[in-house]
């Protein structure tokens, strides 16, 4: 049976994590760099194993010079640095499913009616401790309300329920 072909973003994430787990090496960005990878954007790489979350790490805004490097570094981090899970082992690699979500620009939210958990991801930032930020991607199974999105983000960032917050929304393009 032929292996299913995935979007080039997903192929790059898979190659990056597999190479790192098997050799300890970080792959370089493709050279020459295809136009598809040349832009700058934040992105998240999500790993699933047997339908269960196995890791998810990303950047809200771009940190690296191009999307290829953003994907490579976030894929490795999702597999080795997500504090909720032990690092991915070599024997798990064949069972991982990868999703890459490329984030659009952050938009300030002035009213909760501007949010929809199926359409927009959300960033919750403390007004008094601006380094505290929680982020949640859109269309997460079991997250059906804006209140639930905000509650999860507050929890992730260590922002109490009474602390004033600033909200941002973003859209993503999802690749599997």
Coordinates of N, CA and C in Angstrom, one line a residue:
X1 N 0.8 -1.2 0.0 CA 0.0 0.0 0.0 C 0.9 1.2 0.0
X2 N 0.7 2.2 -0.9 CA 1.5 3.4 -1.0 C 1.2 4.3 0.2
X3 N 2.2 5.0 0.7 CA 2.1 5.9 1.8 C 1.4 7.2 1.2
X4 N 0.4 7.7 2.0 CA -0.4 8.8 1.6 C 0.6 10.1 1.6
X5 N 0.4 10.8 0.5 CA 1.2 12.1 0.4 C 0.5 13.2 1.2
X6 N 1.3 14.0 1.9 CA 0.8 15.1 2.7 C 1.2 16.4 2.1
X7 N 0.6 17.5 2.6 CA 1.0 18.8 2.2 C 2.5 19.0 2.5
X8 N 3.3 19.7 1.7 CA 4.7 19.9 1.9 C 5.0 20.5 3.3
X9 N 4.1 21.2 3.9 CA 4.4 21.7 5.3 C 4.4 20.5 6.3
X10 N 3.5 19.6 6.1 CA 3.4 18.4 7.0 C 4.6 17.5 6.7
X11 N 5.0 17.3 5.4 CA 6.2 16.5 5.1 C 7.4 17.1 5.8
X12 N 7.6 18.4 5.8 CA 8.7 19.0 6.4 C 8.7 18.8 7.9
X13 N 7.6 19.0 8.5 CA 7.5 18.8 10.0 C 7.8 17.3 10.3
X14 N 7.3 16.4 9.6 CA 7.6 14.9 9.8 C 9.1 14.6 9.6
X15 N 9.7 15.1 8.6 CA 11.1 14.9 8.3 C 12.0 15.5 9.4
X16 N 11.6 16.7 9.9 CA 12.3 17.4 10.9 C 12.3 16.6 12.2
X17 N 11.1 16.2 12.7 CA 11.1 15.5 13.9 C 11.7 14.1 13.8
X18 N 11.5 13.4 12.7 CA 12.1 12.1 12.6 C 13.6 12.2 12.6
X19 N 14.2 13.1 11.8 CA 15.6 13.3 11.8 C 16.2 13.6 13.2
X20 N 15.5 14.5 13.9 CA 16.0 14.9 15.2 C 15.9 13.7 16.2
X21 N 14.8 13.0 16.2 CA 14.7 11.9 17.1 C 15.7 10.8 16.8
X22 N 16.0 10.5 15.5 CA 16.8 9.4 15.1 C 18.3 9.8 15.1
X23 N 18.7 11.1 14.9 CA 20.1 11.5 14.8 C 20.5 12.6 15.7
X24 N 19.5 13.3 16.3 CA 19.9 14.4 17.2 C 20.2 15.7 16.4
X25 N 20.0 15.6 15.0 CA 20.4 16.8 14.2 C 19.1 17.5 13.7
X26 N 19.3 18.9 13.6 CA 18.2 19.7 13.1 C 18.5 19.9 11.6
X27 N 17.5 19.5 10.8 CA 17.6 19.7 9.4 C 17.6 21.2 9.0
X28 N 18.3 21.5 7.9 CA 18.3 22.9 7.4 C 17.0 23.1 6.6
X29 N 16.7 24.4 6.4 CA 15.6 24.7 5.5 C 15.9 24.2 4.1
X30 N 14.9 23.9 3.3 CA 15.2 23.4 1.9 C 16.0 24.5 1.2
X31 N 17.0 24.1 0.3 CA 17.8 25.0 -0.4 C 17.9 24.5 -1.8
X32 N 17.4 25.2 -2.8 CA 16.8 26.6 -2.7 C 15.4 26.5 -2.0
X33 N 15.1 27.6 -1.4 CA 13.9 27.7 -0.6 C 12.7 27.9 -1.5
X34 N 11.7 26.9 -1.6 CA 10.5 27.1 -2.4 C 9.7 28.3 -1.9
X35 N 9.1 28.9 -2.8 CA 8.3 30.1 -2.5 C 7.2 29.8 -1.4
X36 N 6.7 28.6 -1.4 CA 5.7 28.2 -0.4 C 6.2 28.4 1.0
X37 N 7.5 28.3 1.2 CA 8.1 28.3 2.6 C 8.8 29.7 2.8
X38 N 8.8 30.6 1.9 CA 9.6 31.8 2.0 C 9.0 32.9 2.9
X39 N 7.7 32.9 3.1 CA 7.1 33.9 3.9 C 7.4 33.7 5.3
X40 N 6.9 34.7 6.1 CA 7.0 34.6 7.6 C 5.7 34.6 8.2
X41 N 5.5 33.6 9.1 CA 4.2 33.5 9.9 C 4.4 32.6 11.1
X42 N 3.6 32.9 12.1 CA 3.6 32.0 13.2 C 3.0 30.7 12.8
X43 N 3.3 29.6 13.5 CA 2.7 28.3 13.1 C 2.7 27.4 14.3
X44 N 1.8 26.5 14.3 CA 1.8 25.4 15.4 C 1.9 24.1 14.7
X45 N 2.6 23.2 15.3 CA 2.7 21.8 14.9 C 2.1 20.9 16.0
X46 N 1.1 20.1 15.6 CA 0.4 19.3 16.5 C 0.7 17.8 16.1
X47 N 1.0 17.0 17.1 CA 1.3 15.6 16.9 C 0.1 14.8 17.6
X48 N -0.4 13.8 16.9 CA -1.4 13.0 17.4 C -0.9 11.5 17.3
X49 N -1.2 10.7 18.3 CA -0.9 9.3 18.3 C -2.1 8.5 18.7
X50 N -2.6 7.7 17.8 CA -3.8 6.9 18.0 C -5.0 7.8 18.4
X51 N -5.1 8.9 17.8 CA -6.2 9.8 18.0 C -6.1 10.7 19.3
X52 N -5.0 10.5 20.0 CA -4.7 11.3 21.2 C -3.6 12.3 21.0
X53 N -3.8 13.5 21.6 CA -2.7 14.5 21.6 C -1.4 14.0 22.1
X54 N -0.3 14.2 21.3 CA 1.0 13.7 21.7 C 2.0 14.9 21.9
X55 N 1.6 16.1 21.4 CA 2.4 17.2 21.5 C 1.9 18.4 20.6
X56 N 2.1 19.6 21.1 CA 1.7 20.7 20.3 C 2.4 21.9 20.8
X57 N 3.2 22.5 19.9 CA 4.0 23.7 20.2 C 4.0 24.6 19.0
X58 N 4.0 25.9 19.2 CA 4.0 26.8 18.1 C 4.4 28.2 18.5
X59 N 4.3 29.0 17.5 CA 4.7 30.4 17.7 C 3.5 31.3 17.2
X60 N 3.1 32.3 18.0 CA 1.9 33.1 17.7 C 2.3 34.0 16.6
X61 N 3.5 34.6 16.6 CA 4.0 35.4 15.5 C 5.4 34.8 15.1
X62 N 5.8 35.2 13.9 CA 7.1 34.5 13.4 C 8.3 34.9 14.3
X63 N 9.1 33.9 14.5 CA 10.4 34.0 15.3 C 11.6 33.8 14.3
X64 N 11.4 33.0 13.3 CA 12.5 32.7 12.4 C 12.4 33.5 11.1
X65 N 13.4 33.3 10.2 CA 13.5 34.1 9.0 C 12.5 33.7 7.9
X66 N 12.0 32.4 8.0 CA 11.0 31.9 7.0 C 10.2 30.8 7.6
X67 N 9.1 30.5 6.9 CA 8.1 29.5 7.4 C 8.8 28.1 7.5
X68 N 9.7 27.8 6.7 CA 10.3 26.5 6.7 C 11.0 26.3 8.1
X69 N 11.8 27.3 8.5 CA 12.5 27.2 9.8 C 11.5 27.2 11.0
X70 N 10.4 28.0 10.8 CA 9.3 28.0 11.8 C 8.8 26.6 12.0
X71 N 8.5 25.9 10.9 CA 7.9 24.5 10.9 C 8.9 23.6 11.5
X72 N 10.2 23.6 11.0 CA 11.2 22.7 11.5 C 11.3 22.8 13.0
X73 N 11.5 24.0 13.5 CA 11.8 24.2 15.0 C 10.5 23.8 15.8
X74 N 9.3 24.2 15.3 CA 8.1 23.9 16.1 C 7.8 22.4 16.1
X75 N 8.1 21.7 15.0 CA 7.9 20.2 14.9 C 8.8 19.5 16.0
X76 N 10.1 19.9 16.0 CA 11.0 19.3 17.0 C 10.5 19.6 18.4
X77 N 10.1 20.9 18.6 CA 9.7 21.3 20.0 C 8.4 20.5 20.4
X78 N 7.5 20.3 19.4 CA 6.3 19.6 19.7 C 6.6 18.1 20.1
X79 N 7.6 17.6 19.5 CA 7.9 16.2 19.9 C 8.9 16.0 21.0
X80 N 9.6 17.1 21.4 CA 10.6 16.9 22.5 C 10.5 17.9 23.7
X81 N 9.7 19.0 23.5 CA 9.7 20.0 24.6 C 8.3 20.3 25.1
X82 N 7.2 19.7 24.7 CA 5.9 19.9 25.2 C 5.9 19.4 26.7
X83 N 5.8 20.3 27.7 CA 5.9 19.8 29.0 C 4.8 18.8 29.5
X84 N 3.8 18.7 28.7 CA 2.7 17.7 29.1 C 3.1 16.3 28.8
X85 N 4.2 16.1 28.0 CA 4.5 14.7 27.5 C 6.0 14.5 27.6
X86 N 6.4 13.2 27.7 CA 7.8 12.9 27.6 C 8.2 13.0 26.1
X87 N 9.5 13.2 25.8 CA 9.9 13.3 24.4 C 9.5 12.1 23.6
X88 N 9.2 12.3 22.3 CA 8.8 11.2 21.4 C 10.0 10.2 21.3
X89 N 9.7 9.0 21.3 CA 10.7 7.9 21.1 C 10.7 7.4 19.7
X90 N 11.8 6.9 19.2 CA 11.9 6.4 17.9 C 10.8 5.4 17.5
X91 N 10.5 4.5 18.5 CA 9.4 3.5 18.1 C 8.0 4.1 18.0
X92 N 7.8 5.3 18.4 CA 6.5 6.0 18.2 C 6.4 6.7 16.8
X93 N 7.5 7.0 16.2 CA 7.5 7.8 14.9 C 6.5 7.2 13.9
X94 N 6.4 5.9 13.6 CA 5.5 5.5 12.6 C 4.0 5.7 12.9
X95 N 3.7 6.0 14.1 CA 2.3 6.1 14.6 C 1.8 7.5 14.7
X96 N 2.7 8.5 14.4 CA 2.3 9.9 14.6 C 1.6 10.5 13.4
X97 N 0.6 11.3 13.7 CA 0.0 12.1 12.6 C 0.3 13.5 12.9
X98 N 0.6 14.3 11.9 CA 1.1 15.7 12.0 C 0.0 16.6 11.4
X99 N -0.2 17.7 12.1 CA -0.9 18.8 11.6 C -0.1 20.1 11.7
X100 N -0.1 20.9 10.7 CA 0.6 22.2 10.7 C -0.5 23.3 10.5
X101 N -0.5 24.2 11.5 CA -1.5 25.3 11.3 C -0.7 26.6 11.2
X102 N -0.9 27.3 10.1 CA -0.2 28.6 9.9 C -1.2 29.7 10.3
X103 N -0.7 30.6 11.2 CA -1.5 31.6 11.7 C -1.5 32.9 10.9
X104 N -2.7 33.5 10.8 CA -2.9 34.8 10.2 C -2.5 35.8 11.3
X105 N -2.6 37.1 10.9 CA -2.3 38.2 11.8 C -3.2 38.2 13.0
X106 N -2.7 38.7 14.2 CA -3.5 38.9 15.4 C -4.3 40.1 15.2
X107 N -5.6 40.0 15.6 CA -6.5 41.2 15.6 C -7.0 41.4 17.0
X108 N -6.9 42.7 17.5 CA -7.4 43.0 18.8 C -9.0 42.8 18.8
X109 N -9.4 42.2 19.9 CA -10.9 41.9 20.1 C -11.4 43.0 21.0
X110 N -12.4 43.7 20.6 CA -13.0 44.7 21.4 C -14.3 44.2 22.1
X111 N -14.9 43.2 21.6 CA -16.2 42.7 22.1 C -16.2 41.1 21.9
X112 N -16.7 40.4 22.9 CA -16.7 38.9 22.8 C -17.5 38.4 21.6
X113 N -18.4 39.2 21.1 CA -19.2 38.8 20.0 C -18.3 38.7 18.7
X114 N -17.1 39.2 18.7 CA -16.2 39.1 17.6 C -15.5 37.7 17.6
X115 N -15.7 36.9 18.6 CA -15.0 35.6 18.7 C -16.0 34.5 18.3
X116 N -15.4 33.4 17.8 CA -16.2 32.2 17.5 C -15.1 31.1 17.6
X117 N -15.2 30.2 18.5 CA -14.2 29.1 18.8 C -14.0 28.2 17.6
X118 N -15.0 28.1 16.7 CA -14.8 27.2 15.5 C -14.0 27.9 14.4
X119 N -14.0 29.3 14.4 CA -13.4 30.0 13.3 C -12.1 30.7 13.8
X120 N -12.0 31.2 15.0 CA -10.9 32.0 15.5 C -10.2 31.3 16.6
X121 N -8.8 31.3 16.6 CA -8.0 31.0 17.7 C -8.0 32.3 18.6
X122 N -7.6 32.1 19.8 CA -7.6 33.3 20.7 C -6.3 33.3 21.5
X123 N -5.8 34.6 21.7 CA -4.7 34.8 22.6 C -5.3 35.7 23.8
X124 N -5.0 35.2 25.0 CA -5.4 36.0 26.2 C -4.2 36.5 26.8
X125 N -4.1 37.8 27.0 CA -2.9 38.4 27.6 C -3.3 39.2 28.8
X126 N -2.5 39.0 29.9 CA -2.8 39.8 31.1 C -2.5 41.3 30.9
X127 N -3.4 42.1 31.3 CA -3.3 43.6 31.2 C -2.2 44.1 32.2
X128 N -2.0 43.4 33.3 CA -1.1 43.8 34.3 C 0.3 43.1 34.3
X129 N 0.3 41.9 33.7 CA 1.5 41.2 33.5 C 1.6 40.7 32.1
X130 N 2.0 41.7 31.2 CA 1.9 41.4 29.7 C 2.7 40.2 29.2
X131 N 3.6 39.7 29.9 CA 4.4 38.5 29.5 C 3.5 37.3 29.6
X132 N 2.5 37.3 30.4 CA 1.6 36.2 30.6 C 0.6 36.1 29.4
X133 N 0.7 35.1 28.6 CA -0.2 34.9 27.5 C -0.6 33.5 27.3
X134 N -1.8 33.2 27.1 CA -2.3 31.9 26.8 C -2.9 31.9 25.4
X135 N -2.7 30.8 24.6 CA -3.2 30.7 23.3 C -3.9 29.4 23.1
X136 N -5.0 29.5 22.3 CA -5.7 28.3 21.9 C -6.1 28.4 20.4
X137 N -5.8 27.3 19.7 CA -6.1 27.2 18.3 C -7.6 27.2 18.1
X138 N -8.1 27.5 16.9 CA -9.5 27.4 16.6 C -9.9 25.9 16.4
X139 N -11.2 25.7 16.5 CA -11.8 24.4 16.2 C -11.2 23.2 16.9
X140 N -11.1 23.4 18.2 CA -10.6 22.3 19.1 C -11.8 21.5 19.6
X141 N -11.7 20.2 19.4 CA -12.7 19.3 19.8 C -13.1 19.5 21.3
X142 N -14.3 19.7 21.6 CA -14.8 19.8 23.0 C -14.8 21.3 23.5
X143 N -14.2 22.2 22.7 CA -14.2 23.6 23.0 C -15.2 24.3 22.1
X144 N -16.4 24.5 22.7 CA -17.6 25.0 21.9 C -18.0 26.4 22.2
X145 N -17.4 27.0 23.3 CA -17.9 28.4 23.6 C -16.7 29.3 23.8
X146 N -16.9 30.6 23.6 CA -15.9 31.6 23.8 C -15.5 31.6 25.3
X147 N -16.4 31.4 26.2 CA -16.0 31.4 27.6 C -15.1 30.2 27.9
X148 N -15.3 29.1 27.3 CA -14.4 27.9 27.5 C -13.0 28.2 26.9
X149 N -12.9 28.8 25.7 CA -11.7 29.2 25.1 C -10.9 30.1 26.1
X150 N -11.5 31.1 26.6 CA -10.9 32.1 27.5 C -10.5 31.4 28.8
X151 N -11.3 30.6 29.3 CA -11.0 29.9 30.6 C -9.7 29.0 30.4
X152 N -9.6 28.3 29.3 CA -8.4 27.4 29.0 C -7.2 28.3 28.8
X153 N -7.3 29.4 28.1 CA -6.2 30.3 27.9 C -5.7 30.9 29.2
X154 N -6.6 31.3 30.1 CA -6.2 31.9 31.4 C -5.5 30.8 32.2
X155 N -6.0 29.6 32.2 CA -5.3 28.5 32.9 C -3.9 28.3 32.4
X156 N -3.8 28.2 31.1 CA -2.5 27.9 30.5 C -1.5 29.0 30.8
X157 N -1.9 30.2 30.9 CA -1.0 31.4 31.2 C -0.9 31.7 32.6
X158 N -1.6 31.1 33.5 CA -1.6 31.4 34.9 C -2.2 32.8 35.2
X159 N -3.3 33.1 34.5 CA -3.9 34.4 34.7 C -5.2 34.1 35.5
X160 N -5.4 34.7 36.6 CA -6.6 34.4 37.5 C -7.8 34.9 36.8
X161 N -9.0 34.4 37.2 CA -10.2 34.8 36.6 C -10.6 36.3 36.8
X162 N -10.0 36.9 37.9 CA -10.4 38.3 38.2 C -9.4 39.3 37.5
X163 N -8.3 38.8 37.0 CA -7.3 39.6 36.4 C -7.7 40.2 35.1
X164 N -7.6 41.5 34.8 CA -8.0 42.1 33.5 C -7.1 41.5 32.4
X165 N -7.8 41.3 31.2 CA -7.1 40.7 30.1 C -7.3 41.5 28.8
X166 N -6.4 41.3 27.9 CA -6.6 41.8 26.5 C -6.7 40.6 25.6
X167 N -7.7 40.6 24.7 CA -7.9 39.5 23.8 C -7.5 39.8 22.4
X168 N -7.0 38.8 21.7 CA -6.7 38.9 20.3 C -7.3 37.6 19.7
X169 N -7.6 37.8 18.4 CA -8.1 36.6 17.7 C -7.2 36.4 16.4
X170 N -7.3 35.2 15.9 CA -6.5 34.9 14.6 C -7.2 33.8 13.9
X171 N -7.0 33.7 12.6 CA -7.4 32.6 11.8 C -6.2 31.7 11.5
X172 N -6.5 30.5 11.2 CA -5.4 29.6 10.8 C -5.7 28.9 9.5
X173 N -4.7 28.5 8.8 CA -4.8 27.6 7.7 C -4.3 26.2 8.2
X174 N -5.1 25.2 8.1 CA -4.7 23.9 8.6 C -4.3 22.9 7.5
X175 N -3.1 22.3 7.7 CA -2.6 21.3 6.8 C -2.3 20.0 7.4
X176 N -2.8 18.9 6.8 CA -2.6 17.6 7.3 C -1.9 16.7 6.4

